[in-house]
Tab-separated table of C-alpha atoms in Angstrom:
chain	number	residue	atom	x	y	z
I	1	UNK	CA	41.696	-15.302	16.034
I	2	UNK	CA	41.894	-19.087	16.580
I	3	UNK	CA	42.473	-20.603	13.109
I	4	UNK	CA	45.209	-18.162	12.152
I	5	UNK	CA	46.845	-17.948	15.598
I	6	UNK	CA	46.310	-14.174	16.101
I	7	UNK	CA	44.883	-14.736	19.539
I	8	UNK	CA	48.273	-15.953	20.835
I	9	UNK	CA	49.752	-12.511	20.007
I	10	UNK	CA	47.512	-10.895	22.741
I	11	UNK	CA	48.048	-13.404	25.535
I	12	UNK	CA	49.614	-12.404	28.823
I	13	UNK	CA	53.327	-11.802	28.452
I	14	UNK	CA	53.150	-11.445	24.624
I	15	UNK	CA	55.499	-14.390	24.181
I	16	UNK	CA	54.126	-15.199	20.681
I	17	UNK	CA	54.513	-11.543	19.655
I	18	UNK	CA	58.128	-11.476	20.754
I	19	UNK	CA	58.701	-14.733	18.809
I	20	UNK	CA	57.401	-12.912	15.657
I	21	UNK	CA	59.693	-9.959	16.233
I	22	UNK	CA	62.661	-12.370	16.534
I	23	UNK	CA	61.672	-14.071	13.292
I	24	UNK	CA	61.343	-10.798	11.578
I	25	UNK	CA	64.811	-9.705	12.667
I	26	UNK	CA	66.375	-12.866	11.361
I	27	UNK	CA	64.539	-12.574	8.039
I	28	UNK	CA	65.673	-8.947	7.770
I	29	UNK	CA	69.312	-10.073	8.240
I	30	UNK	CA	68.825	-12.725	5.516
I	31	UNK	CA	66.976	-10.627	2.912
I	32	UNK	CA	68.052	-7.035	3.718
I	33	UNK	CA	71.272	-7.234	5.550
I	34	UNK	CA	72.246	-3.576	5.092
I	35	UNK	CA	69.065	-2.288	6.690
I	36	UNK	CA	69.427	-4.832	9.533
I	37	UNK	CA	73.062	-3.587	10.214
I	38	UNK	CA	71.932	0.077	10.080
I	39	UNK	CA	69.092	-0.654	12.550
I	40	UNK	CA	71.530	-2.387	14.874
I	41	UNK	CA	73.932	0.509	14.658
I	42	UNK	CA	71.380	3.197	15.541
I	43	UNK	CA	69.483	1.055	18.111
I	44	UNK	CA	66.261	0.334	16.207
I	45	UNK	CA	64.583	-2.911	17.266
I	46	UNK	CA	61.783	-4.677	15.342
I	47	UNK	CA	59.164	-4.118	18.134
I	48	UNK	CA	59.531	-0.325	17.649
I	49	UNK	CA	57.939	-0.355	14.152
I	50	UNK	CA	56.404	-3.789	13.559
I	51	UNK	CA	54.133	-4.193	16.642
I	52	UNK	CA	51.132	-2.595	14.857
I	53	UNK	CA	51.866	-4.627	11.752
I	54	UNK	CA	51.336	-7.843	13.606
I	55	UNK	CA	48.587	-6.712	15.985
I	56	UNK	CA	46.435	-4.815	13.439
I	57	UNK	CA	47.385	-6.356	10.034
I	58	UNK	CA	48.683	-2.917	8.879
I	59	UNK	CA	45.194	-1.309	9.364
I	60	UNK	CA	46.397	1.300	11.932
I	61	UNK	CA	48.305	3.607	9.553
I	62	UNK	CA	48.146	2.358	5.942
I	63	UNK	CA	45.429	3.279	3.409
I	64	UNK	CA	42.417	0.974	3.162
I	65	UNK	CA	42.889	0.072	-0.473
I	66	UNK	CA	46.297	-1.347	0.439
I	67	UNK	CA	44.809	-3.062	3.536
I	68	UNK	CA	42.189	-4.813	1.413
I	69	UNK	CA	44.919	-6.497	-0.628
I	70	UNK	CA	46.803	-7.499	2.544
I	71	UNK	CA	43.723	-9.062	4.199
I	72	UNK	CA	42.995	-11.016	1.020
I	73	UNK	CA	46.507	-12.473	1.095
I	74	UNK	CA	46.326	-13.125	4.836
I	75	UNK	CA	43.081	-15.108	4.545
I	76	UNK	CA	44.518	-17.080	1.698
I	77	UNK	CA	48.138	-17.693	2.896
I	78	UNK	CA	48.075	-17.305	6.689
I	79	UNK	CA	50.346	-15.450	9.141
I	80	UNK	CA	53.468	-15.663	6.860
I	81	UNK	CA	51.767	-12.926	4.790
I	82	UNK	CA	52.782	-10.435	7.475
I	83	UNK	CA	56.500	-11.356	7.082
I	84	UNK	CA	56.220	-10.985	3.242
I	85	UNK	CA	54.589	-7.551	3.499
I	86	UNK	CA	57.066	-6.396	6.209
I	87	UNK	CA	60.122	-7.432	4.162
I	88	UNK	CA	58.625	-5.772	1.009
I	89	UNK	CA	58.103	-2.540	2.853
I	90	UNK	CA	61.691	-2.537	4.269
I	91	UNK	CA	63.181	-3.374	0.867
I	92	UNK	CA	61.087	-0.757	-0.910
I	93	UNK	CA	62.217	1.924	1.690
I	94	UNK	CA	65.841	0.727	1.867
I	95	UNK	CA	67.353	3.886	0.328
I	96	UNK	CA	65.500	6.317	2.627
I	97	UNK	CA	66.035	4.209	5.864
I	98	UNK	CA	69.783	4.054	5.369
I	99	UNK	CA	70.018	7.858	5.365
I	100	UNK	CA	68.031	8.422	8.575
I	101	UNK	CA	68.949	8.323	12.287
I	102	UNK	CA	67.012	6.888	15.180
I	103	UNK	CA	64.382	9.664	15.387
I	104	UNK	CA	64.185	9.918	11.644
I	105	UNK	CA	63.544	6.167	11.213
I	106	UNK	CA	60.770	6.150	13.805
I	107	UNK	CA	59.133	9.245	12.261
I	108	UNK	CA	59.514	7.735	8.705
I	109	UNK	CA	57.720	4.558	9.808
I	110	UNK	CA	54.992	6.640	11.531
I	111	UNK	CA	54.299	9.313	8.848
I	112	UNK	CA	56.155	8.991	5.510
I	113	UNK	CA	55.824	5.278	4.917
I	114	UNK	CA	51.943	5.081	4.992
I	115	UNK	CA	51.661	8.150	2.751
I	116	UNK	CA	53.794	6.435	0.111
I	117	UNK	CA	51.055	3.930	-0.680
I	118	UNK	CA	48.028	6.134	-0.969
I	119	UNK	CA	47.948	5.491	-4.736
I	120	UNK	CA	46.585	2.172	-5.914
I	121	UNK	CA	49.497	1.614	-8.295
I	122	UNK	CA	52.118	1.836	-5.482
I	123	UNK	CA	49.990	-0.517	-3.319
I	124	UNK	CA	49.778	-3.080	-6.100
I	125	UNK	CA	53.499	-2.877	-6.757
I	126	UNK	CA	54.116	-3.521	-3.067
I	127	UNK	CA	51.864	-6.564	-3.096
I	128	UNK	CA	53.561	-7.956	-6.257
I	129	UNK	CA	56.947	-7.539	-4.554
I	130	UNK	CA	55.735	-9.244	-1.417
I	131	UNK	CA	54.271	-12.204	-3.323
I	132	UNK	CA	57.666	-12.710	-5.190
I	133	UNK	CA	59.508	-13.179	-1.886
I	134	UNK	CA	60.219	-16.857	-1.087
I	135	UNK	CA	60.097	-17.497	2.685
I	136	UNK	CA	60.181	-21.162	3.521
I	137	UNK	CA	58.198	-22.488	6.427
I	138	UNK	CA	61.186	-24.595	7.557
I	139	UNK	CA	63.244	-21.448	8.034
I	140	UNK	CA	60.495	-19.937	10.276
I	141	UNK	CA	60.388	-23.101	12.335
I	142	UNK	CA	64.133	-23.012	12.728
I	143	UNK	CA	63.977	-19.401	13.950
I	144	UNK	CA	61.276	-20.457	16.405
I	145	UNK	CA	63.504	-23.187	17.842
I	146	UNK	CA	66.417	-20.712	18.156
I	147	UNK	CA	64.174	-18.369	20.007
I	148	UNK	CA	62.990	-20.942	22.508
I	149	UNK	CA	66.562	-22.213	22.960
I	150	UNK	CA	67.705	-18.677	23.674
I	151	UNK	CA	64.948	-18.179	26.255
I	152	UNK	CA	65.851	-21.445	27.889
I	153	UNK	CA	69.511	-20.480	28.161
I	154	UNK	CA	68.526	-17.164	29.666
I	155	UNK	CA	66.497	-18.964	32.319
I	156	UNK	CA	69.287	-21.358	33.013
I	157	UNK	CA	71.816	-18.568	33.312
I	158	UNK	CA	69.724	-16.836	36.019
I	159	UNK	CA	70.067	-17.543	39.709
I	160	UNK	CA	67.634	-20.315	40.647
I	161	UNK	CA	66.395	-18.470	43.705
I	162	UNK	CA	65.667	-15.343	41.717
I	163	UNK	CA	64.061	-17.345	39.015
I	164	UNK	CA	61.859	-19.154	41.531
I	165	UNK	CA	60.979	-15.914	43.212
I	166	UNK	CA	60.099	-14.364	39.889
I	167	UNK	CA	57.973	-17.430	38.992
I	168	UNK	CA	56.366	-17.297	42.483
I	169	UNK	CA	55.559	-13.679	42.033
I	170	UNK	CA	54.112	-14.315	38.614
I	171	UNK	CA	52.069	-17.151	39.938
I	172	UNK	CA	50.706	-14.933	42.816
I	173	UNK	CA	49.769	-12.342	40.302
I	174	UNK	CA	48.056	-14.962	38.290
I	175	UNK	CA	46.190	-16.257	41.350
I	176	UNK	CA	45.108	-12.706	42.355
I	177	UNK	CA	43.974	-12.080	38.832
I	178	UNK	CA	42.038	-15.322	38.742
I	179	UNK	CA	40.406	-14.661	42.076
I	180	UNK	CA	39.430	-11.210	40.928
I	181	UNK	CA	37.976	-12.705	37.753
I	182	UNK	CA	36.192	-15.403	39.970
I	183	UNK	CA	34.654	-12.582	42.122
I	184	UNK	CA	33.590	-10.713	38.995
I	185	UNK	CA	32.094	-13.848	37.523
I	186	UNK	CA	30.253	-14.699	40.783
I	187	UNK	CA	28.856	-11.192	40.983
I	188	UNK	CA	27.828	-11.387	37.392
I	189	UNK	CA	26.227	-14.786	37.933
I	190	UNK	CA	24.188	-13.500	40.907
I	191	UNK	CA	23.233	-10.363	39.010
I	192	UNK	CA	22.243	-12.436	35.993
I	193	UNK	CA	20.120	-14.802	38.214
I	194	UNK	CA	18.289	-11.852	39.794
I	195	UNK	CA	17.740	-10.251	36.357
I	196	UNK	CA	16.505	-13.507	34.919
I	197	UNK	CA	14.156	-14.024	37.843
I	198	UNK	CA	12.738	-10.522	37.304
I	199	UNK	CA	12.442	-11.145	33.607
I	200	UNK	CA	10.746	-14.479	34.242
I	201	UNK	CA	8.253	-12.929	36.618
I	202	UNK	CA	7.550	-10.139	34.116
I	203	UNK	CA	7.175	-12.669	31.317
I	204	UNK	CA	4.739	-14.770	33.406
I	205	UNK	CA	2.711	-11.636	34.130
I	206	UNK	CA	2.657	-10.722	30.504
I	207	UNK	CA	1.730	-14.331	29.589
I	208	UNK	CA	-1.207	-14.306	32.070
I	209	UNK	CA	-2.348	-10.888	30.733
I	210	UNK	CA	-1.992	-12.228	27.118
I	211	UNK	CA	-4.002	-15.337	27.956
I	212	UNK	CA	-6.822	-13.304	29.557
I	213	UNK	CA	-6.718	-10.957	26.556
I	214	UNK	CA	-6.925	-13.959	24.208
I	215	UNK	CA	-9.944	-15.337	26.094
I	216	UNK	CA	-11.661	-11.987	26.024
I	217	UNK	CA	-10.986	-11.565	22.270
I	218	UNK	CA	-12.141	-15.091	21.697
I	219	UNK	CA	-15.439	-14.335	23.446
I	220	UNK	CA	-15.795	-11.092	21.497
I	221	UNK	CA	-14.992	-12.961	18.245
I	222	UNK	CA	-17.788	-15.470	19.069
I	223	UNK	CA	-20.251	-12.694	19.701
I	224	UNK	CA	-19.256	-10.937	16.534
I	225	UNK	CA	-19.665	-14.199	14.547
I	226	UNK	CA	-23.153	-14.640	16.022
I	227	UNK	CA	-24.064	-11.045	15.192
I	228	UNK	CA	-22.640	-11.543	11.728
I	229	UNK	CA	-24.780	-14.683	11.281
I	230	UNK	CA	-27.929	-12.829	12.382
I	231	UNK	CA	-27.110	-9.918	10.121
I	232	UNK	CA	-26.531	-12.300	7.179
I	233	UNK	CA	-29.909	-13.888	7.861
I	234	UNK	CA	-31.629	-10.544	8.077
I	235	UNK	CA	-29.849	-9.498	4.916
I	236	UNK	CA	-31.086	-12.485	3.074
I	237	UNK	CA	-34.657	-11.849	4.388
I	238	UNK	CA	-34.417	-8.190	3.264
I	239	UNK	CA	-33.066	-9.229	-0.151
I	240	UNK	CA	-35.860	-11.786	-0.615
I	241	UNK	CA	-38.436	-9.173	0.453
I	242	UNK	CA	-36.847	-6.625	-1.927
I	243	UNK	CA	-36.908	-9.154	-4.764
I	244	UNK	CA	-40.669	-9.838	-4.157
I	245	UNK	CA	-41.426	-6.189	-3.900
I	246	UNK	CA	-39.420	-5.431	-7.072
I	247	UNK	CA	-41.279	-8.220	-8.904
I	248	UNK	CA	-44.644	-6.902	-7.743
I	249	UNK	CA	-43.679	-3.313	-8.608
I	250	UNK	CA	-42.407	-4.419	-12.029
I	251	UNK	CA	-45.771	-6.081	-12.664
I	252	UNK	CA	-47.518	-2.874	-11.521
I	253	UNK	CA	-45.277	-0.880	-13.803
I	254	UNK	CA	-46.039	-3.117	-16.714
I	255	UNK	CA	-49.720	-2.801	-16.007
I	256	UNK	CA	-49.400	0.954	-15.739
I	257	UNK	CA	-47.521	1.012	-19.019
I	258	UNK	CA	-50.297	-1.063	-20.623
I	259	UNK	CA	-52.956	1.371	-19.293
I	260	UNK	CA	-50.839	4.256	-20.561
I	261	UNK	CA	-50.695	2.643	-23.954
I	262	UNK	CA	-54.459	2.060	-23.953
I	263	UNK	CA	-54.951	5.632	-22.854
I	264	UNK	CA	-52.777	6.885	-25.693
I	265	UNK	CA	-54.677	4.729	-28.163
I	266	UNK	CA	-58.031	6.028	-26.950
I	267	UNK	CA	-56.850	9.598	-27.045
I	268	UNK	CA	-55.481	9.053	-30.568
I	269	UNK	CA	-58.806	7.477	-31.708
I	270	UNK	CA	-60.902	10.237	-30.123
I	271	UNK	CA	-58.571	12.908	-31.606
I	272	UNK	CA	-58.888	11.313	-35.048
I	273	UNK	CA	-62.677	11.104	-34.736
I	274	UNK	CA	-62.881	14.741	-33.668
I	275	UNK	CA	-60.755	15.698	-36.592
I	276	UNK	CA	-62.964	13.790	-38.976
I	277	UNK	CA	-66.149	15.283	-37.523
I	278	UNK	CA	-64.667	18.749	-37.498
I	279	UNK	CA	-63.623	18.335	-41.167
I	280	UNK	CA	-67.132	16.988	-42.056
I	281	UNK	CA	-68.768	19.883	-40.129
I	282	UNK	CA	-66.571	22.403	-41.929
I	283	UNK	CA	-67.436	20.852	-45.311
I	284	UNK	CA	-71.158	20.937	-44.556
I	285	UNK	CA	-70.965	24.363	-43.159
I	286	UNK	CA	-69.157	25.505	-46.308
I	287	UNK	CA	-71.763	23.834	-48.453
I	288	UNK	CA	-74.629	25.545	-46.586
I	289	UNK	CA	-72.830	28.813	-46.695
I	290	UNK	CA	-72.324	28.548	-50.443
I	291	UNK	CA	-76.010	27.598	-51.052
I	292	UNK	CA	-77.208	30.432	-48.877
I	293	UNK	CA	-74.852	32.998	-50.479
I	294	UNK	CA	-76.120	32.086	-54.007
I	295	UNK	CA	-79.646	33.032	-53.089
I	296	UNK	CA	-80.580	36.523	-51.974
I	297	UNK	CA	-83.873	35.405	-50.504
I	298	UNK	CA	-82.070	32.625	-48.484
I	299	UNK	CA	-79.444	35.096	-47.235
I	300	UNK	CA	-82.108	37.513	-46.116
I	301	UNK	CA	-84.157	34.703	-44.509
I	302	UNK	CA	-81.101	33.280	-42.707
I	303	UNK	CA	-80.181	36.766	-41.341
I	304	UNK	CA	-83.735	37.317	-40.141
I	305	UNK	CA	-83.889	33.856	-38.658
I	306	UNK	CA	-80.653	34.393	-36.757
I	307	UNK	CA	-81.963	37.595	-35.194
I	308	UNK	CA	-85.426	36.276	-34.450
I	309	UNK	CA	-86.494	34.910	-31.089
I	310	UNK	CA	-86.515	31.168	-30.621
I	311	UNK	CA	-90.309	31.085	-30.817
I	312	UNK	CA	-90.218	32.452	-34.425
I	313	UNK	CA	-87.636	29.989	-35.689
I	314	UNK	CA	-90.297	27.694	-36.999
I	315	UNK	CA	-90.555	29.492	-40.333
I	316	UNK	CA	-90.903	27.827	-43.703
I	317	UNK	CA	-87.999	29.192	-45.540
I	318	UNK	CA	-86.762	26.554	-47.962
I	319	UNK	CA	-83.708	25.930	-49.949
I	320	UNK	CA	-83.717	23.895	-53.146
I	321	UNK	CA	-81.214	21.112	-53.330
I	322	UNK	CA	-78.751	21.767	-56.175
I	323	UNK	CA	-78.642	18.096	-57.068
I	324	UNK	CA	-82.546	17.748	-57.510
I	325	UNK	CA	-82.987	16.199	-54.058
I	326	UNK	CA	-85.670	17.027	-51.549
I	327	UNK	CA	-86.200	20.645	-50.596
I	328	UNK	CA	-84.511	21.541	-47.314
I	329	UNK	CA	-85.715	24.154	-44.967
I	330	UNK	CA	-83.356	26.498	-43.186
I	331	UNK	CA	-84.492	25.019	-39.940
I	332	UNK	CA	-83.502	21.518	-41.032
I	333	UNK	CA	-80.114	22.643	-42.147
I	334	UNK	CA	-79.436	24.574	-38.912
I	335	UNK	CA	-80.743	21.625	-36.879
I	336	UNK	CA	-78.379	19.266	-38.573
I	337	UNK	CA	-75.502	21.700	-37.897
I	338	UNK	CA	-76.500	22.025	-34.260
I	339	UNK	CA	-76.782	18.222	-33.925
I	340	UNK	CA	-73.239	17.777	-35.344
I	341	UNK	CA	-71.973	20.437	-32.987
I	342	UNK	CA	-73.608	18.609	-30.074
I	343	UNK	CA	-72.030	15.301	-31.172
I	344	UNK	CA	-68.629	16.946	-31.350
I	345	UNK	CA	-69.199	18.444	-27.881
I	346	UNK	CA	-70.255	15.023	-26.480
I	347	UNK	CA	-67.147	13.378	-27.984
I	348	UNK	CA	-64.906	16.054	-26.525
I	349	UNK	CA	-66.572	15.627	-23.117
I	350	UNK	CA	-66.020	11.817	-23.293
I	351	UNK	CA	-62.432	12.359	-24.186
I	352	UNK	CA	-61.880	14.780	-21.324
I	353	UNK	CA	-63.543	12.396	-18.883
I	354	UNK	CA	-61.459	9.461	-20.148
I	355	UNK	CA	-58.253	11.505	-19.694
I	356	UNK	CA	-59.253	12.644	-16.234
I	357	UNK	CA	-60.254	9.086	-15.158
I	358	UNK	CA	-56.923	7.739	-16.396
I	359	UNK	CA	-54.936	10.464	-14.612
I	360	UNK	CA	-56.870	9.766	-11.393
I	361	UNK	CA	-56.231	6.023	-11.724
I	362	UNK	CA	-52.551	6.605	-12.214
I	363	UNK	CA	-52.369	9.001	-9.233
I	364	UNK	CA	-54.302	6.498	-7.052
I	365	UNK	CA	-52.024	3.659	-8.207
I	366	UNK	CA	-48.955	5.867	-7.378
I	367	UNK	CA	-50.235	6.635	-3.894
I	368	UNK	CA	-51.181	3.013	-3.300
I	369	UNK	CA	-47.662	1.656	-4.293
I	370	UNK	CA	-45.935	4.346	-2.180
I	371	UNK	CA	-48.152	3.608	0.803
I	372	UNK	CA	-47.502	-0.188	0.502
I	373	UNK	CA	-43.771	0.366	0.100
I	374	UNK	CA	-43.645	2.769	3.051
I	375	UNK	CA	-45.639	0.346	5.212
I	376	UNK	CA	-43.415	-2.571	4.188
I	377	UNK	CA	-40.195	-0.605	4.880
I	378	UNK	CA	-41.574	0.654	8.223
I	379	UNK	CA	-42.484	-2.858	9.377
I	380	UNK	CA	-39.170	-4.332	8.299
I	381	UNK	CA	-37.005	-1.506	9.759
I	382	UNK	CA	-38.952	-0.850	12.928
I	383	UNK	CA	-36.264	-2.605	15.081
I	384	UNK	CA	-33.350	-2.345	12.707
I	385	UNK	CA	-30.184	-0.203	12.919
I	386	UNK	CA	-30.048	3.312	11.460
I	387	UNK	CA	-28.016	2.190	8.452
I	388	UNK	CA	-30.596	-0.457	7.612
I	389	UNK	CA	-33.460	2.069	7.738
I	390	UNK	CA	-31.505	4.526	5.585
I	391	UNK	CA	-30.834	1.804	3.003
I	392	UNK	CA	-34.499	0.742	2.776
I	393	UNK	CA	-35.628	4.354	2.482
I	394	UNK	CA	-33.153	4.888	-0.344
I	395	UNK	CA	-34.566	1.693	-2.038
I	396	UNK	CA	-38.108	2.916	-1.647
I	397	UNK	CA	-37.234	6.287	-3.163
I	398	UNK	CA	-35.536	4.636	-6.085
I	399	UNK	CA	-38.489	2.220	-6.642
I	400	UNK	CA	-41.046	5.097	-6.563
I	401	UNK	CA	-39.162	7.167	-9.128
I	402	UNK	CA	-40.378	5.345	-12.328
I	403	UNK	CA	-44.074	5.951	-11.436
I	404	UNK	CA	-43.536	9.631	-11.053
I	405	UNK	CA	-41.695	9.814	-14.341
I	406	UNK	CA	-44.470	7.751	-15.997
I	407	UNK	CA	-47.082	10.180	-14.558
I	408	UNK	CA	-45.113	13.154	-15.759
I	409	UNK	CA	-44.656	11.623	-19.164
I	410	UNK	CA	-48.324	10.739	-19.595
I	411	UNK	CA	-49.501	14.169	-18.512
I	412	UNK	CA	-46.970	16.088	-20.555
I	413	UNK	CA	-46.867	14.074	-23.816
I	414	UNK	CA	-48.877	16.541	-25.783
I	415	UNK	CA	-52.303	15.300	-24.444
I	416	UNK	CA	-52.864	17.413	-21.316
I	417	UNK	CA	-55.999	16.265	-19.512
I	418	UNK	CA	-58.715	18.951	-19.768
I	419	UNK	CA	-60.720	19.612	-16.538
I	420	UNK	CA	-64.485	19.312	-16.727
I	421	UNK	CA	-64.886	22.966	-15.993
I	422	UNK	CA	-63.047	23.890	-19.175
I	423	UNK	CA	-65.991	22.583	-21.246
């Protein structure tokens, strides 16, 4: 508006716009004399079709793709671009304009001319034709001087009294307009001051509220930091306590595993010993049975001895040793068998007692660990939040799980402890 002089076209009186119209008419006489003569004959003046060209840069009626090219040229070349485009339009439409009357020319400029450049090819051709036109800046300055000289002669030819009255009227209108603008500006100033005062008061209230809120939040932040510090210390204490408990429980678990290994070794040794004794007993029993079965007298005596009362089992039935050894009585043989049977029974009893004692020790150890863990958790979480208690309970459950599994493994590993009443 300022650098390209477009603001002058909209000033009061439109003097600059009328100057552009005069320059366009003179250029039309120079570059398109036939069209200028036809317009003069039918009463067409430049302001009837060129006002929107100067005031809107052809954006009011023409297609945008054409307007884009025009604006590019205008920003690069200045106001003279409008004269180039205007002369190119009139030259391009020369044949149609010469055949139309006053109404037809106005309608052609309003409707037909913009439609002609809807295609990009026609718009580009128009721009090329406009660029080819050579309009010197000196000629436009000469036309501007002629326009001002003509206006000066018109003023001089008028009656001085009428001219002064006209100027006085124009000045009064200007004064009234300025006073009206001054009143509007004063009212706007007062309104703006009141609005600014209200905004300032509101801003001060908001600032005060924000400061109080900041102080409150700062205090809350300090309290939260203190609570966080306390919670961190408690967390460290709990972690340290948990580490100690875990170390102790791991040692207990290792000791329990060692006991379990010893128990398995003892059970294995006892089982092996029982198997050996049972095998030896079966061999001796088979030997005795074979010896007895070979002798009819021994078979009869053994049968009688088995059915006799305990008081009569002191007979003298004998059995010769097949290998030439000492003669064995039936009583001696059966006594040896009963003695072996009692030894086997004693070993089985010892094995059962050992198993039962180990299971009881494991159960007692399990109960003791669980009781200590529960007591520790209860003492630590007596005054703690609910989430802290829940976490410690979960830890105690997880810690107690291996002992249960160890007990289940020891009691179900193929060596089920036999109660004393089973024997």
